[in-house]
PDB file of C-alpha atoms in Angstrom:
ATOM      1  CA  MET A   1      30.649  36.295 -41.713  1.00 64.00           C
ATOM      2  CA  ARG A   2      30.819  39.242 -39.010  1.00 71.00           C
ATOM      3  CA  ARG A   3      28.388  42.210 -38.942  1.00 91.00           C
ATOM      4  CA  LYS A   4      28.850  44.701 -36.608  1.00 95.00           C
ATOM      5  CA  GLY A   5      26.198  47.608 -35.310  1.00 96.00           C
ATOM      6  CA  GLU A   6      26.006  50.421 -32.545  1.00 97.00           C
ATOM      7  CA  PHE A   7      23.149  52.523 -31.463  1.00 98.00           C
ATOM      8  CA  ILE A   8      23.196  55.153 -29.087  1.00 98.00           C
ATOM      9  CA  LEU A   9      20.231  55.575 -26.671  1.00 98.00           C
ATOM     10  CA  TYR A  10      19.257  58.485 -24.564  1.00 98.00           C
ATOM     11  CA  GLY A  11      16.609  56.999 -22.174  1.00 97.00           C
ATOM     12  CA  LEU A  12      14.584  54.050 -22.363  1.00 97.00           C
ATOM     13  CA  SER A  13      11.587  55.010 -24.875  1.00 97.00           C
ATOM     14  CA  LYS A  14      13.108  53.580 -28.269  1.00 97.00           C
ATOM     15  CA  TYR A  15      14.866  50.521 -26.691  1.00 97.00           C
ATOM     16  CA  LYS A  16      12.370  47.694 -28.036  1.00 97.00           C
ATOM     17  CA  GLU A  17      12.421  49.152 -31.418  1.00 97.00           C
ATOM     18  CA  THR A  18      16.387  49.062 -31.251  1.00 97.00           C
ATOM     19  CA  ILE A  19      16.559  45.477 -30.055  1.00 97.00           C
ATOM     20  CA  ASP A  20      14.145  44.455 -32.324  1.00 95.00           C
ATOM     21  CA  GLU A  21      16.101  46.062 -35.078  1.00 94.00           C
ATOM     22  CA  ILE A  22      19.114  44.267 -34.028  1.00 95.00           C
ATOM     23  CA  ILE A  23      17.298  40.744 -33.855  1.00 94.00           C
ATOM     24  CA  CYS A  24      15.696  41.587 -37.331  1.00 92.00           C
ATOM     25  CA  ASP A  25      18.969  42.441 -39.018  1.00 90.00           C
ATOM     26  CA  LEU A  26      20.898  39.599 -37.837  1.00 90.00           C
ATOM     27  CA  GLY A  27      18.181  37.099 -38.337  1.00 90.00           C
ATOM     28  CA  VAL A  28      18.485  35.261 -35.060  1.00 90.00           C
ATOM     29  CA  CYS A  29      15.055  34.710 -34.412  1.00 87.00           C
ATOM     30  CA  ASN A  30      15.412  31.076 -32.656  1.00 88.00           C
ATOM     31  CA  ASP A  31      17.383  33.366 -30.395  1.00 92.00           C
ATOM     32  CA  GLY A  32      14.672  36.347 -30.073  1.00 93.00           C
ATOM     33  CA  PHE A  33      13.199  35.734 -26.324  1.00 95.00           C
ATOM     34  CA  ASP A  34      17.006  35.356 -25.065  1.00 95.00           C
ATOM     35  CA  ILE A  35      18.490  38.582 -26.596  1.00 96.00           C
ATOM     36  CA  ARG A  36      15.647  40.718 -26.276  1.00 97.00           C
ATOM     37  CA  LEU A  37      15.170  39.770 -22.290  1.00 97.00           C
ATOM     38  CA  MET A  38      19.233  39.422 -21.662  1.00 97.00           C
ATOM     39  CA  LEU A  39      19.355  43.042 -23.450  1.00 98.00           C
ATOM     40  CA  THR A  40      16.481  44.883 -21.643  1.00 97.00           C
ATOM     41  CA  GLU A  41      17.512  44.072 -18.217  1.00 96.00           C
ATOM     42  CA  ALA A  42      21.309  45.264 -19.345  1.00 96.00           C
ATOM     43  CA  LEU A  43      19.659  48.451 -20.710  1.00 98.00           C
ATOM     44  CA  THR A  44      17.552  49.180 -18.003  1.00 96.00           C
ATOM     45  CA  ASN A  45      20.048  48.531 -15.159  1.00 93.00           C
ATOM     46  CA  SER A  46      22.357  51.335 -17.465  1.00 96.00           C
ATOM     47  CA  PHE A  47      19.747  53.575 -17.312  1.00 97.00           C
ATOM     48  CA  LYS A  48      18.487  53.220 -14.050  1.00 94.00           C
ATOM     49  CA  HIS A  49      21.844  52.729 -12.155  1.00 92.00           C
ATOM     50  CA  GLY A  50      24.565  54.144 -14.231  1.00 94.00           C
ATOM     51  CA  ASN A  51      23.010  56.684 -15.676  1.00 97.00           C
ATOM     52  CA  LYS A  52      20.953  57.479 -12.655  1.00 96.00           C
ATOM     53  CA  GLY A  53      17.892  57.787 -14.551  1.00 97.00           C
ATOM     54  CA  ASP A  54      18.897  60.834 -16.858  1.00 98.00           C
ATOM     55  CA  LYS A  55      17.645  60.698 -19.998  1.00 98.00           C
ATOM     56  CA  ASN A  56      19.939  63.198 -21.563  1.00 98.00           C
ATOM     57  CA  LYS A  57      23.169  60.661 -20.537  1.00 98.00           C
ATOM     58  CA  PRO A  58      23.877  57.924 -23.293  1.00 99.00           C
ATOM     59  CA  ILE A  59      23.741  54.090 -23.522  1.00 99.00           C
ATOM     60  CA  TYR A  60      25.620  52.965 -26.025  1.00 99.00           C
ATOM     61  CA  LEU A  61      24.778  49.105 -27.327  1.00 98.00           C
ATOM     62  CA  ARG A  62      27.239  47.694 -30.303  1.00 98.00           C
ATOM     63  CA  TYR A  63      26.649  44.369 -31.193  1.00 98.00           C
ATOM     64  CA  PHE A  64      29.259  41.963 -33.177  1.00 97.00           C
ATOM     65  CA  TYR A  65      28.213  38.823 -34.787  1.00 95.00           C
ATOM     66  CA  TYR A  66      30.441  36.171 -36.062  1.00 93.00           C
ATOM     67  CA  GLY A  67      27.722  33.376 -37.245  1.00 91.00           C
ATOM     68  CA  THR A  68      27.633  31.178 -34.508  1.00 93.00           C
ATOM     69  CA  TYR A  69      27.569  33.875 -31.412  1.00 95.00           C
ATOM     70  CA  ILE A  70      27.088  37.148 -30.695  1.00 97.00           C
ATOM     71  CA  ASN A  71      28.861  39.643 -28.075  1.00 98.00           C
ATOM     72  CA  PHE A  72      27.200  42.823 -26.855  1.00 98.00           C
ATOM     73  CA  GLU A  73      28.605  45.618 -25.141  1.00 98.00           C
ATOM     74  CA  ILE A  74      26.619  48.285 -23.173  1.00 98.00           C
ATOM     75  CA  GLU A  75      28.104  51.247 -21.842  1.00 98.00           C
ATOM     76  CA  ASP A  76      26.895  53.727 -19.598  1.00 98.00           C
ATOM     77  CA  CYS A  77      27.934  56.833 -17.981  1.00 97.00           C
ATOM     78  CA  GLY A  78      28.070  55.317 -14.145  1.00 93.00           C
ATOM     79  CA  ASN A  79      31.194  54.127 -12.150  1.00 88.00           C
ATOM     80  CA  GLY A  80      30.688  50.535 -13.509  1.00 80.00           C
ATOM     81  CA  PHE A  81      30.426  47.630 -10.595  1.00 72.00           C
ATOM     82  CA  HIS A  82      32.345  44.391  -9.693  1.00 63.00           C
ATOM     83  CA  GLU A  83      31.105  41.493 -10.948  1.00 62.00           C
ATOM     84  CA  THR A  84      30.668  39.719  -7.590  1.00 57.00           C
ATOM     85  CA  GLN A  85      27.873  42.073  -7.127  1.00 57.00           C
ATOM     86  CA  ILE A  86      25.787  40.362  -9.575  1.00 56.00           C
ATOM     87  CA  TYR A  87      25.589  36.983  -7.392  1.00 53.00           C
ATOM     88  CA  ASP A  88      25.641  39.097  -3.879  1.00 53.00           C
ATOM     89  CA  THR A  89      22.612  40.894  -5.001  1.00 53.00           C
ATOM     90  CA  ALA A  90      20.556  38.038  -6.190  1.00 51.00           C
ATOM     91  CA  LEU A  91      21.025  36.519  -3.067  1.00 53.00           C
ATOM     92  CA  GLU A  92      20.614  39.153  -0.882  1.00 55.00           C
ATOM     93  CA  GLU A  93      17.351  40.526  -2.310  1.00 54.00           C
ATOM     94  CA  ASP A  94      13.970  39.713  -1.533  1.00 57.00           C
ATOM     95  CA  ILE A  95      12.532  36.796  -3.897  1.00 54.00           C
ATOM     96  CA  LEU A  96       9.303  38.203  -4.290  1.00 54.00           C
ATOM     97  CA  SER A  97      10.640  41.962  -4.652  1.00 58.00           C
ATOM     98  CA  ASN A  98       9.602  43.376  -8.223  1.00 59.00           C
ATOM     99  CA  SER A  99      13.367  44.375  -8.911  1.00 60.00           C
ATOM    100  CA  GLY A 100      16.826  43.675  -7.926  1.00 64.00           C
ATOM    101  CA  ARG A 101      17.777  40.354 -10.159  1.00 75.00           C
ATOM    102  CA  GLY A 102      18.463  41.934 -13.345  1.00 84.00           C
ATOM    103  CA  LEU A 103      21.964  41.082 -13.330  1.00 84.00           C
ATOM    104  CA  PHE A 104      21.356  37.501 -12.217  1.00 85.00           C
ATOM    105  CA  ILE A 105      19.180  36.949 -14.939  1.00 89.00           C
ATOM    106  CA  ILE A 106      21.370  38.537 -17.568  1.00 93.00           C
ATOM    107  CA  SER A 107      23.828  36.269 -16.294  1.00 90.00           C
ATOM    108  CA  SER A 108      21.914  33.411 -16.338  1.00 92.00           C
ATOM    109  CA  ILE A 109      21.052  33.956 -20.369  1.00 95.00           C
ATOM    110  CA  ALA A 110      24.351  34.904 -21.213  1.00 96.00           C
ATOM    111  CA  ASP A 111      27.460  32.401 -22.120  1.00 96.00           C
ATOM    112  CA  LYS A 112      29.867  34.692 -20.794  1.00 96.00           C
ATOM    113  CA  MET A 113      29.789  37.985 -18.985  1.00 94.00           C
ATOM    114  CA  GLU A 114      32.272  39.983 -18.239  1.00 93.00           C
ATOM    115  CA  VAL A 115      32.196  43.681 -16.924  1.00 91.00           C
ATOM    116  CA  LYS A 116      35.208  46.447 -17.876  1.00 92.00           C
ATOM    117  CA  ASN A 117      34.878  49.317 -15.769  1.00 90.00           C
ATOM    118  CA  ASN A 118      31.703  51.039 -16.970  1.00 93.00           C
ATOM    119  CA  VAL A 119      30.882  48.645 -19.871  1.00 96.00           C
ATOM    120  CA  LEU A 120      29.221  45.288 -19.458  1.00 95.00           C
ATOM    121  CA  ILE A 121      29.981  42.314 -22.138  1.00 97.00           C
ATOM    122  CA  LEU A 122      28.032  39.576 -23.207  1.00 98.00           C
ATOM    123  CA  GLN A 123      28.232  36.472 -25.548  1.00 98.00           C
ATOM    124  CA  LYS A 124      25.423  34.499 -26.646  1.00 97.00           C
ATOM    125  CA  GLN A 125      25.650  31.421 -28.755  1.00 96.00           C
ATOM    126  CA  LEU A 126      23.358  30.998 -31.106  1.00 92.00           C
ATOM    127  CA  LYS A 127      20.792  28.219 -32.017  1.00 85.00           C
ATOM    128  CA  VAL A 128      22.073  27.013 -35.522  1.00 69.00           C
TER     129      VAL A 128
END
């Protein structure tokens, strides 16, 4: 079974509803916590860093469901970043800081993570 979808978000006002809609639509409740956390961090990073907090700039959230795994693409209007920044940031940040660990959290939850310009590509294996 293959299904796909796309959402366009402006700011973060509807991100929770969007994530819940994806989880509900695909019936992947067993993985709901991981997917919710992973996408929350990715969308927050896209808004804050990629779009510089500009609510007029779109964030594209695409998903591709293949039955045993889901691929997500999160695209913003930023310049992108290099994958090594993920691990460098996690090592440099103050462990007690309230922010700065989003990409590290995402990489810990996702089974596969790739960056292509300003698109973050995530893969999550599903609990069957």
